[in-house]
XYZ file of C-alpha atoms in Angstrom:
739
model
C 0.000 0.000 0.000
C 2.855 2.409 0.943
C 4.689 1.564 -2.280
C 1.625 2.352 -4.418
C 1.108 5.672 -2.586
C 4.783 6.528 -3.067
C 4.604 5.740 -6.765
C 1.523 7.916 -7.186
C 3.208 10.777 -5.333
C 6.293 10.565 -7.580
C 4.118 10.525 -10.684
C 2.017 13.527 -9.543
C 5.142 15.480 -8.559
C 6.766 14.817 -11.930
C 3.614 15.876 -13.817
C 3.513 19.177 -11.882
C 7.199 19.850 -12.521
C 6.893 18.960 -16.197
C 3.771 21.120 -16.665
C 5.235 24.152 -14.902
C 8.531 23.850 -16.780
C 6.890 23.452 -20.193
C 4.515 26.334 -19.459
C 7.466 28.584 -18.619
C 9.276 27.643 -21.843
C 6.165 28.245 -23.982
C 5.612 31.586 -22.227
C 9.200 32.562 -22.975
C 8.911 31.623 -26.640
C 5.605 33.444 -27.132
C 6.193 36.570 -25.001
C 9.945 36.996 -25.364
C 9.631 39.517 -28.175
C 7.489 41.760 -25.906
C 9.289 41.510 -22.557
C 12.945 41.092 -23.489
C 12.937 44.706 -24.701
C 14.809 47.273 -22.576
C 11.702 49.078 -21.296
C 8.078 49.886 -21.998
C 8.905 52.824 -24.277
C 10.255 50.448 -26.908
C 7.018 48.493 -27.165
C 4.530 48.805 -30.001
C 1.843 49.908 -27.549
C 3.745 53.021 -26.472
C 4.949 53.790 -30.003
C 1.319 53.789 -31.115
C 0.369 56.218 -28.350
C 3.280 58.513 -29.155
C 2.573 58.523 -32.891
C -1.096 59.284 -32.259
C -0.150 62.283 -30.097
C 2.295 63.534 -32.742
C -0.421 63.268 -35.412
C -2.843 65.278 -33.251
C -0.104 67.827 -32.545
C 0.511 68.314 -36.271
C -3.209 68.631 -36.914
C -4.168 71.136 -34.226
C -1.025 73.218 -33.545
C 1.866 72.738 -35.962
C -0.245 73.357 -39.059
C -2.768 76.123 -39.670
C -5.705 75.317 -41.941
C -8.511 77.851 -42.336
C -11.831 76.504 -43.536
C -12.917 79.681 -45.343
C -9.583 80.098 -47.096
C -9.738 76.523 -48.333
C -13.221 77.093 -49.700
C -11.967 80.089 -51.688
C -9.440 77.818 -53.409
C -12.094 75.435 -54.756
C -11.808 74.914 -58.534
C -13.831 72.813 -60.947
C -12.302 71.286 -64.089
C -14.037 70.421 -67.350
C -13.417 66.739 -66.660
C -15.253 67.019 -63.351
C -18.199 68.718 -65.092
C -18.402 65.948 -67.700
C -18.108 63.216 -65.041
C -20.905 64.796 -62.966
C -23.121 65.299 -66.036
C -22.833 61.673 -67.271
C -22.535 60.043 -63.844
C -25.876 58.232 -64.263
C -25.885 57.911 -68.063
C -26.832 60.205 -70.937
C -29.851 62.521 -70.946
C -32.370 59.989 -72.352
C -31.235 57.273 -69.952
C -31.625 59.539 -66.923
C -35.049 60.690 -68.161
C -36.297 57.100 -68.512
C -34.906 56.132 -65.079
C -36.703 59.003 -63.346
C -39.974 58.370 -65.162
C -39.915 54.656 -64.300
C -39.010 55.524 -60.693
C -42.127 57.709 -60.238
C -44.610 55.964 -62.577
C -45.589 53.254 -60.055
C -45.838 55.753 -57.193
C -48.110 58.056 -59.224
C -50.324 55.183 -60.430
C -50.709 53.796 -56.891
C -51.679 57.237 -55.605
C -54.250 57.726 -58.389
C -55.731 54.264 -57.834
C -56.070 55.134 -54.175
C -57.877 58.361 -55.167
C -55.176 60.423 -53.414
C -54.652 63.172 -55.991
C -52.608 65.401 -53.673
C -49.966 62.710 -53.199
C -49.951 62.047 -56.932
C -49.434 65.766 -57.618
C -46.555 65.818 -55.139
C -44.852 62.904 -56.920
C -45.407 64.590 -60.294
C -43.855 67.806 -58.994
C -40.827 65.940 -57.653
C -40.420 64.113 -60.945
C -40.673 67.292 -63.023
C -38.206 69.085 -60.743
C -35.631 66.311 -61.177
C -36.185 66.273 -64.941
C -35.698 70.042 -65.037
C -32.514 69.695 -62.943
C -31.083 67.051 -65.286
C -32.001 69.151 -68.305
C -30.120 72.130 -66.856
C -27.119 69.872 -66.238
C -26.870 69.207 -69.971
C -27.630 72.843 -70.956
C -25.225 74.855 -68.785
C -21.665 74.176 -67.539
C -22.001 76.963 -64.970
C -25.082 75.249 -63.517
C -23.086 72.052 -63.035
C -20.041 73.952 -61.731
C -22.107 75.579 -58.998
C -23.460 72.192 -57.887
C -19.949 70.676 -57.756
C -18.639 73.623 -55.716
C -21.515 73.171 -53.291
C -20.676 69.459 -52.893
C -17.004 70.257 -52.228
C -17.885 72.907 -49.656
C -20.123 70.368 -47.925
C -17.236 67.875 -47.790
C -14.902 70.567 -46.371
C -17.426 71.296 -43.627
C -17.724 67.594 -42.853
C -13.922 67.291 -42.757
C -13.544 70.049 -40.195
C -16.382 68.618 -38.111
C -14.543 65.285 -38.158
C -11.340 66.958 -36.997
C -13.151 68.643 -34.134
C -14.435 65.255 -32.979
C -10.793 64.317 -32.277
C -9.896 67.475 -30.376
C -10.809 65.890 -27.048
C -8.239 63.158 -27.675
C -5.604 65.787 -28.394
C -6.426 67.613 -25.152
C -6.082 64.355 -23.212
C -2.704 63.554 -24.757
C -1.553 67.165 -24.301
C -2.100 66.809 -20.576
C 0.073 63.665 -20.515
C 3.009 64.713 -22.683
C 5.292 67.740 -22.532
C 6.649 69.149 -25.792
C 8.915 71.900 -26.996
C 9.175 72.196 -30.803
C 10.726 74.921 -32.934
C 10.111 75.550 -36.623
C 13.501 75.345 -38.294
C 12.436 77.839 -40.982
C 10.466 80.497 -39.117
C 11.923 79.968 -35.645
C 8.398 79.873 -34.169
C 8.146 77.794 -30.925
C 5.246 75.489 -30.013
C 5.211 74.219 -26.394
C 3.040 73.445 -23.395
C 5.911 74.083 -20.977
C 5.950 77.339 -18.972
C 9.291 78.623 -20.200
C 10.678 82.107 -20.859
C 13.063 83.137 -23.583
C 15.958 83.278 -21.139
C 15.342 79.763 -19.767
C 16.869 76.641 -21.291
C 14.612 73.740 -22.229
C 17.031 71.407 -20.469
C 15.856 72.877 -17.197
C 12.348 71.571 -17.726
C 12.800 68.488 -19.937
C 15.628 66.312 -18.622
C 16.231 62.782 -17.360
C 15.555 63.756 -13.746
C 11.954 64.797 -14.109
C 11.076 62.844 -17.277
C 10.866 59.088 -17.741
C 10.914 59.362 -21.521
C 12.325 61.932 -23.942
C 12.039 61.841 -27.729
C 14.407 64.343 -29.380
C 14.180 65.775 -32.877
C 16.152 65.369 -35.019
C 17.003 61.772 -34.086
C 18.723 58.869 -35.922
C 15.408 57.011 -36.079
C 12.915 59.788 -36.909
C 15.035 62.725 -38.128
C 13.241 66.110 -38.010
C 9.580 66.235 -37.135
C 7.920 67.052 -40.457
C 4.308 68.151 -40.911
C 1.744 67.347 -43.513
C -1.969 68.109 -43.545
C -3.779 65.376 -41.671
C -6.788 64.688 -43.892
C -7.196 60.973 -43.250
C -10.638 61.298 -41.683
C -13.827 60.136 -43.388
C -12.293 59.776 -46.861
C -11.966 63.471 -47.696
C -8.470 63.347 -49.254
C -9.790 63.726 -52.823
C -11.256 67.156 -51.897
C -8.915 68.513 -49.163
C -5.463 67.520 -50.457
C -5.610 69.453 -53.802
C -6.701 72.642 -51.952
C -3.745 72.725 -49.553
C -0.621 74.508 -50.709
C 2.243 72.038 -51.299
C 5.197 71.887 -48.962
C 5.889 70.946 -45.342
C 7.589 72.359 -42.260
C 10.399 70.850 -40.188
C 10.602 71.050 -36.426
C 13.291 70.354 -33.870
C 12.858 69.924 -30.166
C 11.628 67.346 -27.656
C 8.529 65.408 -26.670
C 8.664 63.918 -23.165
C 6.643 62.029 -20.581
C 6.956 63.486 -17.062
C 7.289 61.476 -13.893
C 3.793 61.730 -12.478
C 1.609 59.667 -10.172
C 0.045 56.654 -11.894
C -3.481 57.861 -11.288
C -2.649 61.120 -13.048
C -0.844 59.548 -16.058
C -2.224 56.241 -17.434
C 0.767 55.870 -19.785
C 3.091 55.977 -16.811
C 0.901 53.396 -15.068
C 1.372 51.128 -18.072
C 5.100 51.769 -17.807
C 5.299 50.607 -14.164
C 2.994 47.662 -14.889
C 5.264 46.634 -17.735
C 8.295 46.674 -15.460
C 6.500 44.472 -12.959
C 5.389 42.014 -15.614
C 8.866 41.961 -17.116
C 10.312 40.790 -13.814
C 7.642 38.098 -13.474
C 8.288 37.013 -17.070
C 12.020 36.569 -16.496
C 11.486 34.676 -13.237
C 8.756 32.504 -14.759
C 10.696 31.678 -17.919
C 14.071 30.990 -16.276
C 12.532 28.894 -13.499
C 10.454 27.073 -16.117
C 13.576 26.109 -18.082
C 15.343 24.906 -14.929
C 12.346 22.901 -13.686
C 11.746 21.403 -17.133
C 15.355 20.178 -17.283
C 14.946 18.840 -13.729
C 11.824 16.892 -14.786
C 13.741 15.335 -17.692
C 16.579 14.384 -15.343
C 14.183 12.798 -12.841
C 12.436 10.869 -15.607
C 15.800 9.525 -16.721
C 16.633 8.342 -13.231
C 13.144 7.053 -12.404
C 11.051 6.534 -15.583
C 7.588 7.687 -14.590
C 6.006 5.593 -17.357
C 6.529 2.532 -15.178
C 3.995 3.891 -12.688
C 1.167 3.705 -15.247
C -0.615 0.316 -14.773
C -0.707 -0.681 -18.449
C -0.688 -4.397 -17.662
C -3.911 -4.190 -15.676
C -5.849 -1.720 -17.805
C -4.326 -2.316 -21.251
C -6.877 -5.028 -22.284
C -9.743 -2.645 -21.510
C -8.053 0.175 -23.427
C -7.519 -2.109 -26.427
C -11.285 -2.547 -26.699
C -11.609 1.097 -27.699
C -11.530 1.445 -31.535
C -8.067 2.575 -32.582
C -9.292 5.706 -34.370
C -11.360 6.761 -31.343
C -8.294 6.235 -29.134
C -6.174 8.429 -31.437
C -8.866 11.131 -31.562
C -9.167 11.119 -27.747
C -5.403 11.530 -27.477
C -5.468 14.392 -30.000
C -8.405 16.005 -28.168
C -6.683 16.001 -24.772
C -3.457 17.179 -26.431
C -5.232 20.144 -28.035
C -6.922 21.022 -24.731
C -3.516 20.896 -23.055
C -2.112 23.364 -25.605
C -5.154 25.605 -25.112
C -4.551 25.686 -21.356
C -0.889 26.516 -21.936
C -2.057 29.353 -24.181
C -4.476 30.467 -21.445
C -1.525 30.898 -19.108
C 0.104 33.164 -21.676
C -3.037 35.243 -22.267
C -3.580 35.694 -18.536
C -0.027 36.891 -18.256
C -0.514 39.488 -20.952
C -3.828 40.919 -19.813
C -4.010 40.721 -16.003
C -2.250 42.422 -13.103
C 0.209 40.512 -10.964
C -2.163 39.301 -8.271
C -4.829 38.094 -10.694
C -2.136 36.595 -12.893
C -0.604 34.549 -10.054
C -4.001 33.339 -8.875
C -5.310 32.405 -12.289
C -1.982 30.938 -13.413
C -1.884 28.561 -10.441
C -5.421 27.418 -11.182
C -4.628 27.064 -14.883
C -1.412 25.136 -14.195
C -3.272 22.618 -12.016
C -5.941 22.181 -14.685
C -3.279 21.919 -17.380
C -1.468 19.306 -15.298
C -4.620 17.189 -15.288
C -4.812 17.294 -19.077
C -1.065 16.631 -19.343
C -1.651 13.560 -17.179
C -4.497 12.373 -19.401
C -2.427 12.977 -22.527
C 0.614 11.225 -21.067
C -1.392 8.195 -19.870
C -3.203 7.843 -23.208
C 0.086 8.173 -25.066
C 1.582 5.420 -22.898
C -1.354 3.078 -23.510
C -1.355 3.843 -27.239
C 2.391 3.215 -27.442
C 1.989 -0.173 -25.760
C -0.848 -0.948 -28.144
C 1.259 0.016 -31.174
C 4.009 -2.422 -30.174
C 1.831 -5.303 -31.364
C 2.271 -4.502 -35.066
C 0.557 -7.752 -36.012
C -2.632 -6.560 -34.304
C -2.688 -3.125 -35.949
C -4.460 -4.505 -39.012
C -7.105 -6.121 -36.792
C -7.403 -2.880 -34.789
C -7.891 -0.899 -37.976
C -10.591 -3.308 -39.164
C -12.404 -2.767 -35.845
C -12.081 1.022 -36.017
C -15.035 3.322 -36.491
C -13.576 4.934 -39.619
C -13.041 1.524 -41.232
C -16.622 0.544 -40.454
C -17.887 3.790 -41.941
C -15.670 3.208 -44.980
C -16.994 -0.322 -45.379
C -20.537 0.980 -44.981
C -20.022 3.591 -47.714
C -18.248 1.022 -49.871
C -21.148 -1.365 -49.379
C -23.605 1.393 -50.252
C -21.811 1.985 -53.553
C -21.067 -1.694 -54.202
C -23.780 -1.374 -56.826
C -22.973 2.142 -57.984
C -26.390 2.933 -59.388
C -28.080 2.021 -56.084
C -25.610 4.114 -54.069
C -26.081 7.133 -56.346
C -29.869 6.819 -56.240
C -29.908 6.606 -52.433
C -27.522 9.582 -52.207
C -29.717 11.673 -54.530
C -32.912 10.741 -52.664
C -31.377 11.524 -49.266
C -30.024 14.829 -50.609
C -33.472 15.787 -51.897
C -35.146 14.829 -48.608
C -32.533 16.767 -46.598
C -32.735 19.810 -48.898
C -36.522 19.985 -48.690
C -36.383 19.476 -44.922
C -34.106 22.499 -44.642
C -36.345 24.326 -47.127
C -39.400 23.646 -44.976
C -37.628 25.090 -41.932
C -36.629 28.189 -43.928
C -40.195 28.668 -45.192
C -41.535 28.436 -41.636
C -39.095 31.163 -40.587
C -39.313 33.342 -43.691
C -42.656 33.019 -45.475
C -41.458 35.045 -48.489
C -39.755 31.919 -49.855
C -43.075 30.072 -50.228
C -43.479 31.300 -53.794
C -40.208 29.569 -54.756
C -40.548 26.554 -52.475
C -44.018 25.326 -53.501
C -43.246 24.841 -57.255
C -40.016 23.011 -56.415
C -41.879 20.885 -53.884
C -44.479 19.919 -56.498
C -41.959 19.237 -59.279
C -39.253 17.430 -57.278
C -40.329 16.385 -53.790
C -43.691 14.799 -54.683
C -42.238 12.672 -57.569
C -39.413 11.616 -55.248
C -41.950 10.623 -52.596
C -43.867 8.571 -55.201
C -40.637 6.827 -56.270
C -39.829 5.997 -52.623
C -43.324 4.556 -52.060
C -43.104 2.537 -55.291
C -39.656 1.134 -54.498
C -40.704 0.323 -50.924
C -43.765 -1.582 -52.164
C -41.661 -3.490 -54.701
C -39.126 -4.311 -51.988
C -41.885 -5.597 -49.704
C -43.162 -7.885 -52.486
C -39.651 -9.266 -52.899
C -39.348 -9.871 -49.144
C -42.739 -11.599 -49.103
C -41.667 -13.809 -52.021
C -38.421 -14.789 -50.273
C -40.339 -15.601 -47.064
C -42.637 -17.908 -49.015
C -39.611 -19.478 -50.676
C -37.945 -20.011 -47.282
C -41.103 -21.749 -46.044
C -41.040 -24.082 -49.045
C -44.173 -22.668 -50.632
C -44.043 -22.687 -54.428
C -45.597 -19.346 -55.291
C -45.616 -17.670 -58.744
C -42.470 -15.833 -59.760
C -41.859 -12.344 -58.400
C -42.634 -9.847 -61.179
C -39.487 -8.315 -62.715
C -40.217 -4.627 -63.390
C -37.678 -2.344 -65.032
C -33.902 -2.610 -64.903
C -33.237 -1.448 -61.355
C -31.238 -3.321 -58.723
C -34.516 -4.472 -57.139
C -35.590 -5.921 -60.491
C -32.243 -7.746 -60.765
C -32.757 -9.018 -57.194
C -36.237 -10.299 -58.089
C -34.872 -12.052 -61.204
C -32.082 -13.678 -59.155
C -34.582 -14.898 -56.542
C -36.718 -16.386 -59.308
C -33.622 -18.124 -60.684
C -32.780 -19.458 -57.227
C -36.330 -20.721 -56.821
C -36.142 -22.594 -60.109
C -32.745 -23.946 -59.128
C -34.145 -25.174 -55.823
C -37.023 -26.859 -57.640
C -34.608 -28.605 -59.986
C -32.382 -29.518 -57.043
C -35.329 -31.067 -55.234
C -36.153 -33.123 -58.296
C -32.532 -34.195 -58.637
C -32.459 -35.130 -54.967
C -35.579 -37.218 -55.343
C -34.050 -38.868 -58.388
C -30.795 -39.401 -56.499
C -32.684 -41.062 -53.627
C -34.436 -43.311 -56.103
C -31.182 -44.214 -57.844
C -29.534 -44.836 -54.486
C -32.263 -47.298 -53.622
C -31.914 -48.972 -57.019
C -28.125 -49.012 -56.623
C -28.327 -50.774 -53.287
C -30.864 -53.240 -54.721
C -28.785 -53.928 -57.849
C -25.497 -54.236 -55.977
C -27.101 -56.578 -53.483
C -28.574 -58.665 -56.282
C -25.402 -58.780 -58.401
C -23.162 -59.638 -55.472
C -25.536 -62.063 -53.793
C -26.160 -64.171 -56.931
C -22.559 -65.423 -57.451
C -21.988 -65.518 -53.696
C -25.049 -67.737 -53.224
C -23.791 -70.077 -55.938
C -20.362 -70.260 -54.306
C -21.877 -71.076 -50.895
C -24.266 -73.640 -52.369
C -21.678 -75.556 -54.367
C -19.212 -75.348 -51.492
C -21.765 -77.144 -49.297
C -22.260 -79.734 -52.033
C -18.513 -80.346 -52.188
C -18.648 -81.355 -48.545
C -20.717 -84.453 -49.476
C -18.586 -87.563 -48.891
C -20.023 -89.808 -51.613
C -19.781 -87.164 -54.328
C -18.601 -88.449 -57.727
C -15.429 -87.052 -59.244
C -17.256 -85.730 -62.308
C -19.726 -83.812 -60.138
C -16.933 -82.543 -57.888
C -15.045 -81.215 -60.928
C -18.203 -79.544 -62.279
C -18.882 -77.895 -58.902
C -15.316 -76.589 -58.636
C -15.581 -75.058 -62.119
C -18.834 -73.357 -61.164
C -17.288 -72.004 -57.940
C -14.276 -70.768 -59.915
C -16.460 -69.027 -62.512
C -18.680 -67.431 -59.885
C -15.630 -66.293 -57.882
C -14.155 -64.631 -60.951
C -17.534 -63.062 -61.636
C -17.632 -61.744 -58.074
C -14.080 -60.406 -58.434
C -15.036 -58.567 -61.631
C -18.023 -56.986 -59.913
C -15.957 -55.867 -56.927
C -13.129 -54.540 -59.161
C -15.613 -52.592 -61.292
C -17.255 -51.209 -58.180
C -13.931 -49.927 -56.794
C -12.972 -48.568 -60.198
C -16.245 -46.674 -60.524
C -15.856 -45.252 -56.986
C -12.336 -44.015 -57.758
C -13.566 -42.414 -60.968
C -16.433 -40.670 -59.214
C -14.211 -39.280 -56.438
C -11.543 -38.115 -58.896
C -8.930 -39.992 -56.896
C -7.084 -41.212 -59.961
C -4.058 -39.996 -61.890
C -3.517 -40.144 -65.630
C -0.198 -41.146 -67.175
C -0.555 -39.367 -70.486
C 1.608 -40.043 -73.504
C 1.347 -39.983 -77.260
C -0.758 -43.012 -78.308
C -1.952 -44.247 -81.705
C -5.723 -44.601 -81.283
C -6.031 -46.971 -84.263
C -3.424 -49.398 -82.945
C -4.886 -49.287 -79.407
C -8.361 -50.146 -80.768
C -6.947 -53.041 -82.790
C -5.250 -54.415 -79.654
C -8.530 -54.254 -77.760
C -10.350 -56.077 -80.593
C -7.601 -58.703 -80.667
C -8.323 -59.548 -77.012
C -11.880 -60.483 -78.053
C -10.892 -62.206 -81.330
C -11.935 -65.719 -80.258
C -15.222 -64.536 -78.748
C -15.992 -62.542 -81.883
C -15.344 -65.563 -84.101
C -17.558 -67.781 -81.946
C -20.396 -65.210 -81.962
C -22.909 -64.726 -84.754
C -22.018 -61.018 -84.986
C -20.251 -59.547 -88.017
C -17.788 -56.762 -87.139
C -17.099 -54.017 -89.716
C -14.031 -51.978 -88.622
C -13.025 -48.844 -90.583
C -9.579 -47.361 -89.907
C -7.702 -44.514 -91.631
C -4.493 -45.323 -93.497
C -2.418 -43.039 -91.264
C -2.088 -43.240 -87.481
C -4.344 -41.055 -85.347
C -2.363 -39.821 -82.351
C -3.676 -38.379 -79.100
C -2.129 -37.510 -75.707
C -3.920 -39.999 -73.450
C -3.408 -42.613 -70.745
C -3.154 -45.763 -72.876
C -4.208 -48.189 -70.147
C -7.270 -46.159 -69.169
C -8.341 -45.670 -72.796
C -7.838 -49.394 -73.442
C -10.251 -49.988 -70.554
C -12.802 -47.756 -72.341
C -12.479 -49.774 -75.570
C -12.613 -53.024 -73.589
C -15.853 -52.000 -71.845
C -17.503 -50.805 -75.060
C -16.531 -53.947 -77.023
C -17.678 -56.127 -74.121
C -21.061 -54.325 -74.088
C -21.383 -54.861 -77.856
C -20.779 -58.598 -77.478
C -23.194 -58.941 -74.528
C -26.080 -56.774 -75.713
C -26.056 -57.026 -79.537
C -28.803 -58.898 -81.344
C -27.620 -62.191 -82.841
C -26.793 -62.338 -86.569
C -26.416 -58.527 -86.866
C -23.541 -56.331 -87.911
C -21.390 -54.198 -85.619
C -19.761 -51.069 -87.070
C -16.613 -49.578 -85.510
C -14.831 -46.622 -87.125
C -11.949 -44.278 -86.328
C -11.488 -40.912 -88.028
C -9.839 -37.549 -87.447
C -12.004 -34.448 -87.669
C -10.189 -31.116 -87.236
C -8.318 -31.524 -83.931
C -10.484 -34.404 -82.704
C -10.107 -38.161 -82.858
C -13.607 -39.661 -83.208
C -14.315 -43.372 -82.456
C -17.824 -44.639 -83.213
C -19.426 -47.940 -82.091
C -22.788 -48.935 -83.650
C -24.793 -52.099 -83.039
C -28.379 -53.376 -82.904
C -29.463 -54.035 -79.317
C -30.887 -57.295 -78.091
C -32.992 -55.612 -75.383
C -35.408 -52.740 -75.586
C -33.738 -49.591 -74.222
C -35.269 -46.823 -72.135
C -35.926 -43.472 -73.762
C -33.848 -41.794 -71.030
C -30.315 -42.098 -72.393
C -28.756 -40.646 -69.213
C -29.881 -43.699 -67.246
C -27.426 -45.855 -69.220
C -24.546 -43.917 -67.601
C -25.853 -44.614 -64.110
C -24.084 -47.196 -62.011
C -25.387 -50.781 -62.184
C -27.769 -49.789 -64.964
C -28.034 -52.405 -67.693
C -29.784 -52.708 -70.962
C -30.834 -56.133 -69.662
C -33.330 -55.018 -67.033
C -33.945 -58.622 -65.988
C -30.202 -58.820 -65.160
C -29.673 -62.263 -66.681
C -26.421 -61.253 -68.398
C -23.131 -61.164 -66.577
C -22.519 -57.443 -67.021
C -21.803 -55.370 -63.909
C -23.738 -52.361 -65.098
C -20.651 -50.206 -64.544
C -19.039 -50.426 -67.961
C -20.500 -47.265 -69.494
C -20.196 -45.330 -66.212
C -16.487 -46.180 -65.986
C -15.919 -45.399 -69.664
C -17.702 -42.056 -69.312
C -15.604 -41.117 -66.258
C -12.324 -41.977 -68.042
C -13.236 -39.917 -71.117
C -14.274 -36.995 -68.873
C -10.872 -37.145 -67.137
C -9.303 -36.773 -70.604
C -11.553 -33.708 -71.181
C -13.231 -35.580 -74.027
C -16.836 -36.510 -74.797
C -18.664 -39.847 -74.726
C -22.165 -39.582 -76.231
C -24.898 -42.194 -76.733
C -27.602 -42.138 -79.377
C -30.523 -44.573 -79.578
C -32.689 -44.815 -82.686
C -35.127 -47.641 -82.122
C -32.876 -50.690 -81.629
C -29.831 -48.956 -83.113
C -27.325 -48.163 -80.359
C -24.512 -45.712 -81.134
C -21.587 -44.627 -78.921
C -19.362 -41.722 -80.041
C -16.026 -41.023 -78.313
C -14.259 -37.711 -79.050
C -10.712 -36.983 -77.880
C -8.437 -34.030 -78.516
C -5.374 -34.830 -80.636
C -3.382 -31.960 -79.122
C-alpha cells in the first residue's frame, strides 16, 4: 500500500514539474519579443500612443488650416463637369430612369384616389427632370453644384477633426513638448518657459521618464503634412492645400507623475513588474523542465502507469477513437498553456498569479491524461501484427466499409444519395419557409416538381421491396408461389430475377435429390442382387462339395462353377472400386502420345476368339495413317474393352457391328454402332448410371458399370462420350483431342 502511494506521489510530482517547466518555456517563446525589450517605451503599444499624439499635434497646432480660405481655393475642371453630367448615363437614360421611378408611385396614388400625393410625386419628378435638363444645358449650372458638394465635404472634414480634439487635449495633458520651426523659428510648447530659460531645465532625465528628441537617428526632423485621413476626404482637401511641409526640432517627453494622473506611466510601471515576473517565470520554467527530464531519466515515470492491468480494456476502444481522444486532450492541453500566456498578458500581478496557479493545475490534469493515453497507445502500437485487426475494428473503417457497401452497386448508391439529398434539402427548405414566409413562392413549385415525384418513387420502391421480401419468405417456407414480377432494370428488379432463378434452381435440385434417392435405392438393390447371386452359388456348391459320396465328375463340375462365380464376383468388386475411384476423382492419368487406331486393334484382338464364336459380323473402318492423341493408354484401353464387351453382350444375334476411327479437325472420333438385343429406355442418361443395364432382368453377366467407368475416363481426358438410340440402333461416339 505504501509503495503504491509513493509511486503515485512521484508521478504527480513529476507531472507538476513537467507542466510548470513546459509552461514557462512556452511563455518565454511566445512573449519573449514583448518583454525582453529594454523598457516599456520600446514596445509597439507606447509607439502607437506617441505617434497618435504627434499626429494630433501636427493637426491642431503645428499646421494652420482655415476653412474659409480653403473654400476660396475650390476649382472645378471640365473633366469634373463631364463626369458629374454623365454620372448616371446620358440625358435619355436619366429621363427614362426618373420616369420609371415615379410611374408606379403616381399610379398607386391615383388608384387610391389620393390626388394630392400624386401631384406631389409629379412635382418631384418634373423638378428632377428640369434639374437634369439644366445639367446638360449649362456648364455653370453644373459647376455651382460641384462647388456646393465640395464645400459640404470641407465642412464635414472640419467637423470630423473637431471630434478628435478631445483626444488631443487628453494627450496634451500627458506629454510635454517643446518644438521649434527650423524655418520660421516659431516655438510650439506646453511648458511654462521664458526666452531666457533653457529647455534642459524643464525636460531632462531627472523629471522625465521618456524623452524623444528631434532630429534623431530614427525619426530625423519632425515634419508636418496636412492630416486629412478622416472620413475619406483626401480627394477634396489635399488638392486645396498649398504644397510643402515644415520641419521642427525639439523634444517630446513624458513626465514622472503619479500613476493615477498619467495612465501611460501606469502602463510603464505595470510593464516593469510584468517583465520581472516574465524573467522569473521563464528561467525557473527552463530549470524545472530540465529537472523533470533528469528525474524521468533516473526514475522513468512511465513505469507507474498500470498498463498491464488496464491495457486489455483500453484495447477494446476502436483505434481511431483512441487516437482522436489523445489528440483532443493534447489540443486542450495546448489551449490551457495558451491560457496561461493570455492571462499573463492581460491581467495584473495578483490576478495573474491566482489564475496561473489554477490554470497550471488544470493543465497538469490534461497533461496527465495525454501522457497516460500516449503510454497506452504506445503499448498498443508495439503489437504490429494486431494493428491490421485494430484498424478493421475502427469506427472509420466501419464507416468506410458501410459507404463502400452502399456503392457496391454504384447505381443504387447514387440513387440513395440523390434521394437523401433531396429529402434533406426539402427538410431544410421547410424550416426556412416556416421562418421566412417570403420563400413560399419559390418553395411550392419546387416541392411539387421534385419532392412529390421523389416521394412517389420511394413509395413505389418500398412496395416493390416488400413484395420481394414476401416472395423470399414464401420461398424459405417451401411454398411454391408464382415468380416475383421483374419490373424495369433497377437493382430491385435484378434481385427479383435472381430470386426467381434461385427458386427454379431449388425446384430442380429437389427433383434431382428425389431422383438421387431413387437411384440410391436402385443401386443398393442392384449391388445386393449382383453380389448375392454369385456368392449364393459359391456357398451352395461349397456345401455340395462337402458331401462324402460325391462323384469325381460332379466334384469337378462344382469346382468349375465355384471358380467361374468367384471370378464373376471379383469382376463386380473390381468394377465397383474402379467406378468409386472415378467418381471421387482420386485417380491420376499417365498421359503419352498413343496411336488410337493401334490401341483399338489391340482391344479387338483380345476379343478375337469370342468374336469368331459369336454370330455377330464386325465391320471396322480405320484410316491409313495413325491417329495420335495424348492420353493414358491403359485407361483408354479400358474404355475400348468396356464398349466392345457391351457390344458382345447386348447385340442382337446375326447382326452387324460397325466400328470406325477418323480424325475431324483436332479431334479423334471413335464410333461404335450395333443393334441391341434388349429394348432400351428413352432416357439415355440412365445408361450412364451405375449398375444400370440394358438387360433389365439382369440375366447377363454385365456389372452395369461399364459405361459409367468409360464415361468417367473420357471426362478425365476432357473428351466426350455420347450415346444415341434410334429404335434398336445403339450408337456410342467417343471424341478426344489430338493436341
